[in-house]
């Protein structure tokens, strides 16, 4: 059966793309962020995943508000990035794994997650930048991919408890796939930030650090909060932590922290990084 | 036009829910079109005509033409889509944040840095 080697959660601010394109990794503004990644690169070199299941939210590249799925799973041979309108460089396509995609789709629907399936799917910065951070400069990306998109744009959003269960169902799906593939699960977005309104610039360091700490060994802690409460605590975009929680849900058994990093600010965002290993 | 349901009040924040999604549909659809460079160029050639093509109402059009982000939000704009409009004018998230909170860009950036020191 396929093996989940662990999970990595990371912020997906678009301007990371510009920093990478301009080689600003050692610039004083960016250094505290980029310095978080070498330990994750070393861990990935050790656990050698073949496939990344990437849990993220689309920001109006693939999905518009005309049709907005709560949960969607990619089932394409290849996923293209494209112009998102604000001028960050477009990255080369990513290779899919259609066998895992359809195995996950079958398993998720069997387990009562009636997801939308996408045989064509553009992937935005929330999908591409984490892969760029974990496998810098490697084109094509050395892992095959399955995108899993969660609506964090148009309310109502799925509850934290639902996202955790969705993650558990993703984990069971991967672990019931009859191959010897090694899979890393990635959750992107957050941590606290708010782009719009008079509360723009809101950041909540105390909550973020608690969330990162609890996510490793007590992930259900955050499910005590409703989605509007999470918005109040973390900002309108901080609620992307649902992608982190979904990723954590996919990890079962003994989970240990490999590496974490937290830095304020990257653009308007409290940036977080958390890699976890499954025994 | 409202669902009439009770909503949690979060200071300085409007959740982009069904009421806002209905209200802002035309505005957000126009902003979605800005994923295409050709459409961005067409907008810049004739902003008002482009707004009309997407059926923006008077409030939305005024907000777009005056580039007032809070007004665009009140007219149903969604942050992710408005960011595509902001990009046309070279505005980044600190420009947009400063405008919405009534401070200079440097003051806004200083506030973000201060949030990390708490």
mmCIF file of C-alpha atoms in Angstrom, chain B:
data_model
loop_
_atom_site.group_PDB
_atom_site.id
_atom_site.type_symbol
_atom_site.label_atom_id
_atom_site.label_comp_id
_atom_site.label_asym_id
_atom_site.label_seq_id
_atom_site.Cartn_x
_atom_site.Cartn_y
_atom_site.Cartn_z
ATOM 1 C CA UNK B 1 -31.442 41.836 -0.876
ATOM 2 C CA UNK B 2 -30.385 39.944 2.195
ATOM 3 C CA UNK B 3 -30.689 36.483 3.639
ATOM 4 C CA UNK B 4 -31.999 38.091 6.844
ATOM 5 C CA UNK B 5 -30.017 35.658 8.946
ATOM 6 C CA UNK B 6 -28.176 36.760 12.053
ATOM 7 C CA UNK B 7 -24.494 37.297 11.402
ATOM 8 C CA UNK B 8 -21.502 37.517 13.662
ATOM 9 C CA UNK B 9 -20.252 41.097 13.810
ATOM 10 C CA UNK B 10 -16.474 41.331 13.419
ATOM 11 C CA UNK B 11 -15.131 44.879 13.661
ATOM 12 C CA UNK B 12 -13.774 46.258 10.383
ATOM 13 C CA UNK B 13 -14.649 43.059 8.584
ATOM 14 C CA UNK B 14 -17.379 41.892 6.209
ATOM 15 C CA UNK B 15 -17.581 38.190 5.483
ATOM 16 C CA UNK B 16 -17.920 37.524 1.772
ATOM 17 C CA UNK B 17 -21.110 35.507 2.119
ATOM 18 C CA UNK B 18 -24.089 34.827 -0.113
ATOM 19 C CA UNK B 19 -25.465 38.354 0.315
ATOM 20 C CA UNK B 20 -22.150 39.909 -0.754
ATOM 21 C CA UNK B 21 -21.602 37.336 -3.504
ATOM 22 C CA UNK B 22 -24.981 38.264 -5.022
ATOM 23 C CA UNK B 23 -24.418 41.967 -4.641
ATOM 24 C CA UNK B 24 -20.906 41.971 -6.074
ATOM 25 C CA UNK B 25 -21.268 39.419 -8.858
ATOM 26 C CA UNK B 26 -20.830 41.811 -11.809
ATOM 27 C CA UNK B 27 -17.905 43.615 -10.179
ATOM 28 C CA UNK B 28 -16.127 40.385 -9.300
ATOM 29 C CA UNK B 29 -16.796 38.954 -12.753
ATOM 30 C CA UNK B 30 -15.168 41.996 -14.307
ATOM 31 C CA UNK B 31 -12.159 41.609 -12.014
ATOM 32 C CA UNK B 32 -11.948 37.889 -12.851
ATOM 33 C CA UNK B 33 -11.579 38.906 -16.516
ATOM 34 C CA UNK B 34 -8.343 40.704 -15.567
ATOM 35 C CA UNK B 35 -6.529 37.359 -15.502
ATOM 36 C CA UNK B 36 -6.131 38.080 -19.228
ATOM 37 C CA UNK B 37 -3.571 40.680 -20.327
ATOM 38 C CA UNK B 38 -5.766 41.597 -23.321
ATOM 39 C CA UNK B 39 -8.654 42.379 -21.000
ATOM 40 C CA UNK B 40 -6.448 44.478 -18.734
ATOM 41 C CA UNK B 41 -5.369 46.503 -21.763
ATOM 42 C CA UNK B 42 -8.959 46.880 -22.930
ATOM 43 C CA UNK B 43 -9.995 48.137 -19.496
ATOM 44 C CA UNK B 44 -7.208 50.717 -19.455
ATOM 45 C CA UNK B 45 -8.282 52.009 -22.867
ATOM 46 C CA UNK B 46 -11.862 52.704 -21.748
ATOM 47 C CA UNK B 47 -12.505 52.040 -18.057
ATOM 48 C CA UNK B 48 -16.089 53.224 -18.004
ATOM 49 C CA UNK B 49 -17.002 51.334 -21.171
ATOM 50 C CA UNK B 50 -15.419 48.177 -19.724
ATOM 51 C CA UNK B 51 -17.459 48.547 -16.508
ATOM 52 C CA UNK B 52 -20.604 48.922 -18.616
ATOM 53 C CA UNK B 53 -19.762 45.822 -20.616
ATOM 54 C CA UNK B 54 -19.833 43.815 -17.368
ATOM 55 C CA UNK B 55 -23.014 45.513 -16.140
ATOM 56 C CA UNK B 56 -21.623 47.213 -13.037
ATOM 57 C CA UNK B 57 -24.162 49.340 -11.190
ATOM 58 C CA UNK B 58 -23.535 53.035 -10.477
ATOM 59 C CA UNK B 59 -22.090 52.374 -7.003
ATOM 60 C CA UNK B 60 -19.671 49.747 -8.307
ATOM 61 C CA UNK B 61 -18.619 51.848 -11.274
ATOM 62 C CA UNK B 62 -17.962 54.900 -9.119
ATOM 63 C CA UNK B 63 -15.912 52.812 -6.689
ATOM 64 C CA UNK B 64 -13.828 51.330 -9.521
ATOM 65 C CA UNK B 65 -13.247 54.615 -11.340
ATOM 66 C CA UNK B 66 -12.185 56.342 -8.111
ATOM 67 C CA UNK B 67 -10.171 53.261 -7.013
ATOM 68 C CA UNK B 68 -11.688 53.341 -3.526
ATOM 69 C CA UNK B 69 -11.215 49.874 -2.087
ATOM 70 C CA UNK B 70 -13.597 50.243 0.867
ATOM 71 C CA UNK B 71 -16.310 51.382 -1.551
ATOM 72 C CA UNK B 72 -15.635 48.427 -3.825
ATOM 73 C CA UNK B 73 -15.932 46.084 -0.835
ATOM 74 C CA UNK B 74 -19.187 47.720 0.231
ATOM 75 C CA UNK B 75 -20.455 47.187 -3.316
ATOM 76 C CA UNK B 76 -19.810 43.447 -2.998
ATOM 77 C CA UNK B 77 -16.220 43.208 -4.205
ATOM 78 C CA UNK B 78 -14.165 40.256 -3.013
ATOM 79 C CA UNK B 79 -10.583 40.884 -1.907
ATOM 80 C CA UNK B 80 -9.033 38.235 -4.163
ATOM 81 C CA UNK B 81 -10.755 39.642 -7.252
ATOM 82 C CA UNK B 82 -10.152 43.281 -6.331
ATOM 83 C CA UNK B 83 -6.449 42.440 -6.026
ATOM 84 C CA UNK B 84 -6.439 41.727 -9.771
ATOM 85 C CA UNK B 85 -7.809 45.229 -10.392
ATOM 86 C CA UNK B 86 -5.263 46.709 -7.985
ATOM 87 C CA UNK B 87 -2.500 44.921 -9.886
ATOM 88 C CA UNK B 88 -3.387 46.837 -13.066
ATOM 89 C CA UNK B 89 -2.476 50.038 -11.252
ATOM 90 C CA UNK B 90 0.643 48.535 -9.684
ATOM 91 C CA UNK B 91 -0.883 48.589 -6.205
ATOM 92 C CA UNK B 92 0.429 45.944 -3.835
ATOM 93 C CA UNK B 93 -1.220 44.708 -0.653
ATOM 94 C CA UNK B 94 0.501 47.343 1.479
ATOM 95 C CA UNK B 95 -0.822 50.114 -0.782
ATOM 96 C CA UNK B 96 -4.296 48.630 -0.509
ATOM 97 C CA UNK B 97 -3.980 48.080 3.241
ATOM 98 C CA UNK B 98 -2.796 51.644 3.801
ATOM 99 C CA UNK B 99 -5.638 53.100 1.768
ATOM 100 C CA UNK B 100 -8.264 51.118 3.663
ATOM 101 C CA UNK B 101 -6.922 51.945 7.098
ATOM 102 C CA UNK B 102 -6.236 55.630 6.380
ATOM 103 C CA UNK B 103 -2.493 55.581 7.010
ATOM 104 C CA UNK B 104 0.591 55.957 4.816
ATOM 105 C CA UNK B 105 2.176 52.879 3.277
ATOM 106 C CA UNK B 106 5.173 53.211 5.595
ATOM 107 C CA UNK B 107 2.897 53.428 8.623
ATOM 108 C CA UNK B 108 0.999 50.355 7.457
ATOM 109 C CA UNK B 109 4.227 48.392 6.980
ATOM 110 C CA UNK B 110 5.463 49.496 10.403
ATOM 111 C CA UNK B 111 2.248 48.200 11.938
ATOM 112 C CA UNK B 112 2.843 44.789 10.348
ATOM 113 C CA UNK B 113 6.404 44.668 11.654
ATOM 114 C CA UNK B 114 5.167 45.670 15.109
ATOM 115 C CA UNK B 115 2.716 42.734 15.094
ATOM 116 C CA UNK B 116 5.755 40.437 14.980
ATOM 117 C CA UNK B 117 7.341 41.993 18.054
ATOM 118 C CA UNK B 118 4.372 41.497 20.370
#
